[in-house]
Protein backbone atom coordinates (compact mmCIF):
# COMPACT_ATOMS: atom_id res chain seq x y z
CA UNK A 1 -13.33 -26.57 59.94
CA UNK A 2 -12.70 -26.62 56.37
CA UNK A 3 -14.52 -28.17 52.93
CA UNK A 4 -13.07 -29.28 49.83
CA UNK A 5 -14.89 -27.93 46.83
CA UNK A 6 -14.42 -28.86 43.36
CA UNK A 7 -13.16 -26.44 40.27
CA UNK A 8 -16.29 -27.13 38.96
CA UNK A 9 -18.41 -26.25 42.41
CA UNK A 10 -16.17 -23.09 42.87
CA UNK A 11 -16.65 -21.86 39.11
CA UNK A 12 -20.73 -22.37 39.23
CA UNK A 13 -20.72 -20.50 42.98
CA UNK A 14 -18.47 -17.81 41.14
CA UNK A 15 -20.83 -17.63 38.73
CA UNK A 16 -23.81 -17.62 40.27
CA UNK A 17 -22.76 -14.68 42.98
CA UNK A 18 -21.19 -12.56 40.29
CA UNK A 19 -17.70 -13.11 41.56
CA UNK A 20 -15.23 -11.95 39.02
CA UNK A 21 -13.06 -15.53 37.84
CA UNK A 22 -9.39 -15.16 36.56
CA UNK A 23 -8.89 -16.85 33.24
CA UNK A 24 -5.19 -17.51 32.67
CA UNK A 25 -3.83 -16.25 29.31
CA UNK A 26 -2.83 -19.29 28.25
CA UNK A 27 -6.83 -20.02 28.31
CA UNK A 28 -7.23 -17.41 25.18
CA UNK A 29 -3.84 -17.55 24.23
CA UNK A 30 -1.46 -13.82 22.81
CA UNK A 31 -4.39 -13.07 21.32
CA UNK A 32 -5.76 -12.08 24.44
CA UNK A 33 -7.29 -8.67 24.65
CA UNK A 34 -4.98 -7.86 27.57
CA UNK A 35 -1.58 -9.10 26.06
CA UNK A 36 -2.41 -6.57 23.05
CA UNK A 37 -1.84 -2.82 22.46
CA UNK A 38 -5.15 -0.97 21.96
CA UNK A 39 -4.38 1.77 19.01
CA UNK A 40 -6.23 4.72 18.49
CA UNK A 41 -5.35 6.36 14.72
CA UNK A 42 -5.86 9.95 14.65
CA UNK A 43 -5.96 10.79 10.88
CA UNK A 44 -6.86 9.04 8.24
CA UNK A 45 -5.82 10.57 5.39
CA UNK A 46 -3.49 10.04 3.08
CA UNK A 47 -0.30 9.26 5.68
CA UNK A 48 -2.54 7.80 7.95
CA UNK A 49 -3.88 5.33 5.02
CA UNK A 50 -0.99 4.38 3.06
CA UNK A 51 1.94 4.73 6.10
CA UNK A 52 0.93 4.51 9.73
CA UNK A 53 -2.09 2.21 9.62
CA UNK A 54 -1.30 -0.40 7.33
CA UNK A 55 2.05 -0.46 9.15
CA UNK A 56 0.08 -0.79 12.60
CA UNK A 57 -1.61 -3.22 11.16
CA UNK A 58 0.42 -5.89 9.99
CA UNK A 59 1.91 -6.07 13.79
CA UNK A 60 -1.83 -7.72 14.56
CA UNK A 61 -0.31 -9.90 17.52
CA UNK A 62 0.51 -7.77 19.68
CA UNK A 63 -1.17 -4.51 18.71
CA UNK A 64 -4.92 -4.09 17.47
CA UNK A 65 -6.30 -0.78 16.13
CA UNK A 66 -9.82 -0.68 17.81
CA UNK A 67 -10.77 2.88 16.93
CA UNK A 68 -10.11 5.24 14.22
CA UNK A 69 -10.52 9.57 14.48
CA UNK A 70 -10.67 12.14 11.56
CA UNK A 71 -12.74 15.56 10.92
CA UNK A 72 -13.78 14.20 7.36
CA UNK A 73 -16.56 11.68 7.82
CA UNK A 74 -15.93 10.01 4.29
CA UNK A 75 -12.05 9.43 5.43
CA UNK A 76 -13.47 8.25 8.63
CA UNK A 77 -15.75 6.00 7.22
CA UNK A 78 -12.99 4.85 4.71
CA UNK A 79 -10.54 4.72 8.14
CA UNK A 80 -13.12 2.16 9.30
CA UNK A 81 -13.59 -0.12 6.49
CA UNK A 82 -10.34 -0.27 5.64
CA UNK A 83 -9.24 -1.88 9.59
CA UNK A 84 -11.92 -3.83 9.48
CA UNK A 85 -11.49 -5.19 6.31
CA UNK A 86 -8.42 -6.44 6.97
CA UNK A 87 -9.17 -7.93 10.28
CA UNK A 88 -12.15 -9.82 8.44
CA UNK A 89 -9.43 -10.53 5.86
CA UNK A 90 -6.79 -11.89 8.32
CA UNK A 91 -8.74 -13.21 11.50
CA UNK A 92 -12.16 -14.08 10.10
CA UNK A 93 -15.27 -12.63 10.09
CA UNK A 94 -17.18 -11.38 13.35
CA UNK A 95 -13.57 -12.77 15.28
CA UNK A 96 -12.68 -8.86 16.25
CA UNK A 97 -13.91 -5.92 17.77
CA UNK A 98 -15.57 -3.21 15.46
CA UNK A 99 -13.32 -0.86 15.13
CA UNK A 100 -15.08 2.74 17.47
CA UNK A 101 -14.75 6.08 15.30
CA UNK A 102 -14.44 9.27 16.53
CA UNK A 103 -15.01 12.89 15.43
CA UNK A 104 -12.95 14.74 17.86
CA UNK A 105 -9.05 12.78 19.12
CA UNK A 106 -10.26 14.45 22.33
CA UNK A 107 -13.08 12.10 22.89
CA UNK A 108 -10.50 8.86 21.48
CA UNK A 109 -8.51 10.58 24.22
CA UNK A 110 -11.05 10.00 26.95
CA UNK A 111 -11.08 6.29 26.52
CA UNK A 112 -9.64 4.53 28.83
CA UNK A 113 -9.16 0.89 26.56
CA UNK A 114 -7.01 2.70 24.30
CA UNK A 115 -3.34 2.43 25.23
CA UNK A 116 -1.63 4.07 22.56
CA UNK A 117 -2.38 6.52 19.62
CA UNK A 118 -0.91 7.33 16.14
CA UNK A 119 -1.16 10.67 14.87
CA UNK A 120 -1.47 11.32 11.45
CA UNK A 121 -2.31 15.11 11.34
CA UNK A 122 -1.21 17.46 9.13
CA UNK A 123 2.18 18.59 9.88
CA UNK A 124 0.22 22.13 11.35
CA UNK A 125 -1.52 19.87 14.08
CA UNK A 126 0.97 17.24 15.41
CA UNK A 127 2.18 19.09 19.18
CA UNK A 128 -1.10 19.71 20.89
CA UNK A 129 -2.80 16.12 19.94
CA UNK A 130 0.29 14.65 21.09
CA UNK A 131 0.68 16.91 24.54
CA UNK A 132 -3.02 16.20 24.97
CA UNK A 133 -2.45 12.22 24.52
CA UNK A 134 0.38 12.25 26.91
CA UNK A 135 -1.98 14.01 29.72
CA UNK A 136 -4.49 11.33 28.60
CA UNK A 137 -1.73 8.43 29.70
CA UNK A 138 -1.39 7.49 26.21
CA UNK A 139 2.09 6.25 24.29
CA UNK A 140 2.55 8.33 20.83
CA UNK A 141 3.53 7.65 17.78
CA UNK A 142 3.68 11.18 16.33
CA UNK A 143 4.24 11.82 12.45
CA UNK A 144 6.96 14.14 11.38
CA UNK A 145 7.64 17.27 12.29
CA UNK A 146 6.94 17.33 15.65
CA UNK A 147 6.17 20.72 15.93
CA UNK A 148 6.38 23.90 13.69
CA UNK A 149 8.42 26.33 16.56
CA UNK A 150 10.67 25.66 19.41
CA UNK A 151 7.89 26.72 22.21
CA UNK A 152 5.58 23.56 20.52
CA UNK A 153 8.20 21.32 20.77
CA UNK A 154 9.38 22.57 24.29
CA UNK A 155 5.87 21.80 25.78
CA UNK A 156 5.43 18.47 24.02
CA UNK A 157 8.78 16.99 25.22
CA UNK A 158 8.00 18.70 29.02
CA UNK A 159 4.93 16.55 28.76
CA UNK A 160 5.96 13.55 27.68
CA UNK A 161 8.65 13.70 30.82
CA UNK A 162 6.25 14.75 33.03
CA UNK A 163 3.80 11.91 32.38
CA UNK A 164 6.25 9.06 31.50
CA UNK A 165 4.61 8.49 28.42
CA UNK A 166 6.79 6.52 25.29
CA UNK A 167 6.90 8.86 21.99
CA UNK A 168 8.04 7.78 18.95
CA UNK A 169 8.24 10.43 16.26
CA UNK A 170 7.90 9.03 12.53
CA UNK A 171 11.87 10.12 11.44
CA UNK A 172 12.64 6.30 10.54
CA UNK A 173 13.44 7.43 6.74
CA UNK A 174 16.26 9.83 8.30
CA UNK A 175 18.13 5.96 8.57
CA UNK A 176 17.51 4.98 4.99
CA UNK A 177 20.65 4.35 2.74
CA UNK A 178 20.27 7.42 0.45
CA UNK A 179 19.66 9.65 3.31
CA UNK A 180 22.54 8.47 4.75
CA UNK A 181 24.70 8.06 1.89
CA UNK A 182 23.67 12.04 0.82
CA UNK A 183 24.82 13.17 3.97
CA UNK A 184 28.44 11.81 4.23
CA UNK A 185 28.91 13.08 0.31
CA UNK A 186 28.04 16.57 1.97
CA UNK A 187 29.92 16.28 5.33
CA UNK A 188 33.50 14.89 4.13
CA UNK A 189 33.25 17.24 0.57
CA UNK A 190 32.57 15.00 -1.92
CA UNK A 191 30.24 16.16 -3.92
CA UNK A 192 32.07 20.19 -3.30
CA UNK A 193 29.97 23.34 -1.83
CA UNK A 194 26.34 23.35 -2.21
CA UNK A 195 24.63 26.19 -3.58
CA UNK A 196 21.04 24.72 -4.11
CA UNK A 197 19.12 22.35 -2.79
CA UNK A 198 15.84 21.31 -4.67
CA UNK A 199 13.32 19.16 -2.36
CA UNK A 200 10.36 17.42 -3.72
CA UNK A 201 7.20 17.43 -1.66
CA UNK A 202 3.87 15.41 -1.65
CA UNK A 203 1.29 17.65 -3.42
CA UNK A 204 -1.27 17.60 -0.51
């Protein structure tokens, strides 16, 4: 023997026995918190704030960062105003999620909603955040260098394979013209033997 109940009978029964309904995305739209990458920044200083995050950012429909991590509590304050800002800016106020901050990436590491990270270390301190996020199940995006020796690098790419995990390491200006341009002059001669090279380096 069977009954025919309404949408409307079978939504207040859900309701009232606790019984978990399925709202189809197109209900909440790509905005929805599943159809977006949850971003954990780890660093917020001065790559972190000028680079990685406002480039994070600016992908808002189909990545959110929901948590920001740094050892400095005035650049993690400044981490959080900053996202938030912008989200007030761009989606309207109250219409996000306050953005979590943590103290340690270990503890960002530990939480489960966050699907991806962005390191923004200093160069000393990119290979064990990153090994650690990839044994948390997280994908990377990992500033340049990777790591400072051969051995750092060895165990960062072993786990990455082991767990499956997507990294990305920051080398995009490696494709930019004058990179590219400066190393054919050297390759095919043009420019004759090089005796010096003189590099210019942020001050920090």
């Amino acid at each position: 023997m069977t009954s025919r109940t309404s949408r409307r009978q079978f939504f207040e029964t859900a309701l009232v026995a606790g019984f978990p309904a399925i709202v189809p995305s197109s209900v909440l739209g790509k905005a929805a918190p599943s159809n977006l990458i949850q971003v954990g920044q780890i660093g917020c200083g001065r790559i972190g704030r000028t680079h990685d995050m406002p480039e994070t950012l600016k992908y808002g429909d189909v990545a959110r960062i929901v948590a920001v991590c740094d050892l400095d509590t005035v650049r993690l304050a400044d981490g959080k105003t900053f996202v938030e800002t912008y989200y007030a800016g761009k989606f309207g106020s109250g219409k996000y999620a306050n953005v979590k901050t943590f103290g340690d990436y270990r503890e960002m590491l530990a939480d489960k909603s966050i699907d991806a990270v962005c390191i923004s270390t200093p160069d000393h301190w990119h290979a064990q955040p990153a090994i650690e996020a990839a044994l948390a199940s997280k994908d990377i995006y990992l500033q340049k260098p990777a790591s400072l020796t051969i051995a750092e690098g060895r165990a960062m790419a072993d786990a990455v394979k082991r767990t499956g995990r997507i990294l990305q390491l920051g080398s995009q200006q490696r494709s930019d013209i004058q990179f590219r341009l400066a190393c054919e002059l050297v390759r095919n001669g043009r420019i004759g033997k090089l005796k010096e090279i003189f590099i210019g380096l942020p001050v920090d």
